[in-house]
Amino acid sequence: EPEVTQTPSHQVTQMGQEVILRCVPISNHLYFYWYRQILGQKVEFLVSFYNNEISEKSEIFDDQFSVERPDGSNFTLKIRSTKLEDSAMYFCASSVLREKNIQYFGAGTRLSVL
Amino acid sequence: EDKVVQSPLSLVVHEGDTVTLNCSYEVTNFRSLLWYKQEKKAPTFLFMLTSSGIEKKSGRLSSILDKKELFSILNITATQTGDSAVYLCARSGGSYIPTFGRGTSLIVHP
């Protein structure tokens, strides 16, 4: 069964460093998403992406965040200057269409900012 | 204020028990109610509910939506240890982006 894959599974970085989290969405899906889940808290939406541009973003997705689809398969989330509070599990998801509404999640990248 | 409220927060049962998980939500621009199962990592899709009163079923799991009372339940019959997970409820509104509840942590003991 097709799945969303994310790399790395765990990323440790120093505060102030830039990180790039990578995702390969399911191949025929058109909408891509990033979520984060701080330990013990809710899954929170960050951003959605369609047709090579951001379609929606939350208040969390400020100027330190950016997303890109550098080629036909990868979808990346960049955090420019990491802060301690960026430590969380970051999930990538994809869906066939926005209206279909069923999003398939990757296994996540655990980001630890020291 | 939370737009999706799940109860109970945690539940401990024995194998073979039946459990009912609850989810209430805000009605604003409601489109659908989704249930996910989150084991160690990724939320795995279980059900999407859009119509009131129509039960969706998958094996021992079933779910139903009540759009008048603004809630949904997820039932699991004859629980197994493999059902141990956090069950997430999410509502989607005008933007189709799901807003998640805090989840119900289910532990099934052998």
Coordinates of C-alpha atoms in Angstrom, one line a residue:
Chain A
E1 CA 0.0 0.0 0.0
P2 CA 1.4 3.4 -0.9
E3 CA 2.6 5.5 2.0
V4 CA 3.9 8.9 2.9
T5 CA 7.6 8.6 3.9
Q6 CA 9.5 11.0 6.0
T7 CA 13.2 11.5 6.7
P8 CA 15.0 11.6 9.0
S9 CA 13.0 9.8 11.7
H10 CA 14.9 11.8 14.4
Q11 CA 16.8 15.1 14.0
V12 CA 18.8 16.7 16.8
T13 CA 20.0 20.2 16.3
Q14 CA 21.4 23.2 18.2
M15 CA 19.2 26.2 18.8
G16 CA 19.6 28.8 16.0
Q17 CA 20.5 26.1 13.4
E18 CA 18.5 25.6 10.2
V19 CA 16.8 22.2 9.7
I20 CA 15.1 20.7 6.6
L21 CA 12.6 18.0 7.1
R22 CA 11.8 15.8 4.1
C23 CA 8.7 14.1 2.9
V24 CA 7.8 12.0 -0.1
P25 CA 4.0 12.2 -0.4
I26 CA 1.9 9.4 -2.1
S27 CA 2.6 9.7 -5.8
N28 CA -0.9 10.6 -7.2
H29 CA -1.8 13.0 -4.3
L30 CA -2.0 16.6 -5.1
Y31 CA -2.3 18.3 -1.7
F32 CA 0.5 18.2 0.9
Y33 CA 0.5 19.2 4.5
W34 CA 2.7 19.7 7.5
Y35 CA 1.6 19.3 11.1
R36 CA 3.4 19.3 14.3
Q37 CA 2.7 17.6 17.6
I38 CA 4.5 18.9 20.7
L39 CA 4.9 16.1 23.2
G40 CA 1.7 15.5 25.1
Q41 CA -0.3 18.0 23.0
K42 CA -2.7 18.1 20.1
V43 CA -1.7 17.6 16.5
E44 CA -1.6 21.1 15.0
F45 CA -1.8 22.2 11.4
L46 CA 1.1 24.2 10.0
V47 CA 0.6 24.6 6.3
S48 CA -1.0 23.1 3.2
F49 CA 0.5 23.2 -0.3
Y50 CA -1.0 22.8 -3.7
N51 CA 0.1 23.5 -7.3
N52 CA 3.5 24.6 -6.1
E53 CA 2.2 27.2 -3.7
I54 CA 1.0 27.5 -0.1
S55 CA -2.8 27.3 0.0
E56 CA -3.2 27.8 3.7
K57 CA -1.1 28.3 6.7
S58 CA -1.7 28.6 10.5
E59 CA -0.5 31.3 12.9
I60 CA 2.3 28.9 13.9
F61 CA 3.7 29.0 10.4
D62 CA 5.6 32.3 10.7
D63 CA 8.6 33.7 8.8
Q64 CA 11.0 31.1 10.2
F65 CA 9.2 28.3 8.3
S66 CA 9.1 27.7 4.6
V67 CA 8.0 24.8 2.4
E68 CA 9.1 23.7 -1.0
R69 CA 8.6 21.0 -3.6
P70 CA 12.1 21.0 -5.1
D71 CA 11.3 18.2 -7.5
G72 CA 8.4 15.9 -8.6
S73 CA 8.5 13.8 -5.5
N74 CA 9.9 15.6 -2.4
F75 CA 8.1 18.1 -0.2
T76 CA 10.2 19.8 2.4
L77 CA 9.7 21.9 5.5
K78 CA 12.6 24.3 6.5
I79 CA 12.9 25.9 9.8
R80 CA 15.4 28.7 9.5
S81 CA 16.6 29.4 13.0
T82 CA 15.3 26.7 15.4
K83 CA 14.1 27.6 18.9
L84 CA 13.8 25.3 21.8
E85 CA 10.0 25.4 21.4
D86 CA 10.3 24.0 17.9
S87 CA 11.0 20.6 19.5
A88 CA 8.1 18.4 18.4
M89 CA 7.1 15.6 16.1
Y90 CA 6.5 16.9 12.6
F91 CA 4.1 15.0 10.4
C92 CA 3.8 15.3 6.7
A93 CA 0.5 14.3 5.1
S94 CA -1.0 14.2 1.6
S95 CA -4.4 13.8 0.1
V96 CA -5.7 13.2 -3.4
L97 CA -7.9 16.3 -3.4
R98 CA -8.6 18.8 -0.8
E99 CA -12.3 17.9 -0.9
K100 CA -11.6 14.3 -0.4
N101 CA -10.4 15.3 3.0
I102 CA -8.8 12.0 3.9
Q103 CA -5.2 12.8 4.7
Y104 CA -2.6 10.1 4.9
F105 CA 0.2 10.7 7.4
G106 CA 3.8 9.8 7.4
A107 CA 5.5 8.3 10.4
G108 CA 6.9 11.7 11.5
T109 CA 10.2 13.3 12.2
R110 CA 11.1 13.9 15.8
L111 CA 12.9 17.2 16.0
S112 CA 14.9 17.9 19.2
V113 CA 16.3 21.4 19.6
L114 CA 19.0 21.6 22.2
Chain B
E1 CA -11.5 27.2 23.6
D2 CA -11.2 23.8 22.0
K3 CA -13.2 23.2 18.9
V4 CA -13.0 19.4 19.3
V5 CA -13.4 17.8 22.8
Q6 CA -12.8 14.2 23.3
S7 CA -13.7 12.0 26.3
P8 CA -12.5 10.2 28.2
L9 CA -8.9 11.4 28.1
S10 CA -7.8 7.8 28.9
L11 CA -9.3 4.4 29.3
V12 CA -8.0 1.1 30.6
V13 CA -9.9 -2.0 29.7
H14 CA -9.3 -5.8 29.4
E15 CA -9.3 -7.7 26.2
G16 CA -12.8 -8.6 25.1
D17 CA -14.4 -5.4 26.6
T18 CA -16.4 -3.0 24.4
V19 CA -15.4 0.7 24.5
T20 CA -17.1 3.8 23.4
L21 CA -15.1 7.0 22.7
N22 CA -16.8 10.3 22.5
C23 CA -16.1 13.4 20.4
S24 CA -18.0 16.7 20.5
Y25 CA -17.3 19.5 18.1
E26 CA -18.1 23.0 17.1
V27 CA -20.6 23.4 14.3
T28 CA -19.1 26.4 12.5
N29 CA -18.7 25.6 8.8
F30 CA -18.7 21.9 9.6
R31 CA -17.8 19.6 6.7
S32 CA -16.8 16.3 8.2
L33 CA -15.7 14.4 11.3
L34 CA -12.7 12.2 11.1
W35 CA -11.3 9.5 13.4
Y36 CA -7.7 8.5 13.4
K37 CA -5.7 5.9 15.4
Q38 CA -2.3 7.0 16.5
E39 CA 0.0 4.2 17.7
K40 CA 3.6 5.0 18.2
K41 CA 3.8 7.6 15.5
A42 CA 1.6 8.5 12.5
P43 CA -2.1 9.0 12.8
T44 CA -3.8 6.3 10.7
F45 CA -7.1 7.1 9.1
L46 CA -10.2 5.2 10.4
F47 CA -13.4 6.9 9.4
M48 CA -14.7 10.0 7.8
L49 CA -18.3 11.0 8.7
T50 CA -20.4 13.6 6.9
S51 CA -24.0 12.5 7.3
S52 CA -25.9 12.1 10.5
G53 CA -27.1 8.7 11.7
I54 CA -25.3 6.6 9.2
E55 CA -23.0 4.1 10.9
K56 CA -19.6 3.4 9.3
K57 CA -18.1 0.1 10.2
S58 CA -14.7 -1.6 9.7
G59 CA -14.4 -4.9 11.5
R60 CA -14.8 -4.4 15.2
L61 CA -14.7 -0.6 14.9
S62 CA -17.8 1.5 14.1
S63 CA -18.6 5.1 14.3
I64 CA -21.6 7.3 13.9
L65 CA -22.2 11.1 13.7
D66 CA -25.0 13.1 15.3
K67 CA -25.1 16.5 13.6
K68 CA -28.0 17.8 15.7
E69 CA -26.2 17.1 19.0
L70 CA -22.8 17.8 17.5
F71 CA -21.0 14.7 18.6
S72 CA -19.6 11.4 17.3
I73 CA -18.8 8.1 18.9
L74 CA -16.3 5.5 18.1
N75 CA -17.1 2.0 19.2
I76 CA -14.7 -0.9 19.5
T77 CA -16.1 -4.3 20.3
A78 CA -14.2 -7.3 21.6
T79 CA -11.1 -5.2 22.2
Q80 CA -7.6 -6.7 21.6
T81 CA -4.2 -5.5 22.9
G82 CA -3.5 -4.3 19.4
D83 CA -6.2 -1.7 19.8
S84 CA -4.1 0.1 22.4
A85 CA -3.4 3.5 20.9
V86 CA -4.5 7.1 21.1
Y87 CA -7.7 7.7 19.1
L88 CA -7.9 11.1 17.6
C89 CA -11.1 12.9 16.5
A90 CA -10.9 15.8 14.1
R91 CA -13.4 18.1 12.5
S92 CA -12.9 19.8 9.2
G93 CA -14.6 23.1 8.3
G94 CA -14.6 25.5 5.4
S95 CA -10.9 25.1 4.8
Y96 CA -11.0 21.3 4.8
I97 CA -8.1 21.4 7.3
P98 CA -8.8 19.1 10.2
T99 CA -8.7 20.5 13.8
F100 CA -7.8 17.7 16.1
G101 CA -8.9 16.9 19.6
R102 CA -6.5 15.9 22.4
G103 CA -7.2 12.3 21.8
T104 CA -8.4 9.4 24.0
S105 CA -5.6 7.1 25.2
L106 CA -6.9 3.5 25.2
I107 CA -4.9 0.8 26.9
V108 CA -6.1 -2.8 26.5
H109 CA -4.7 -5.3 29.0
P110 CA -4.5 -9.0 28.1

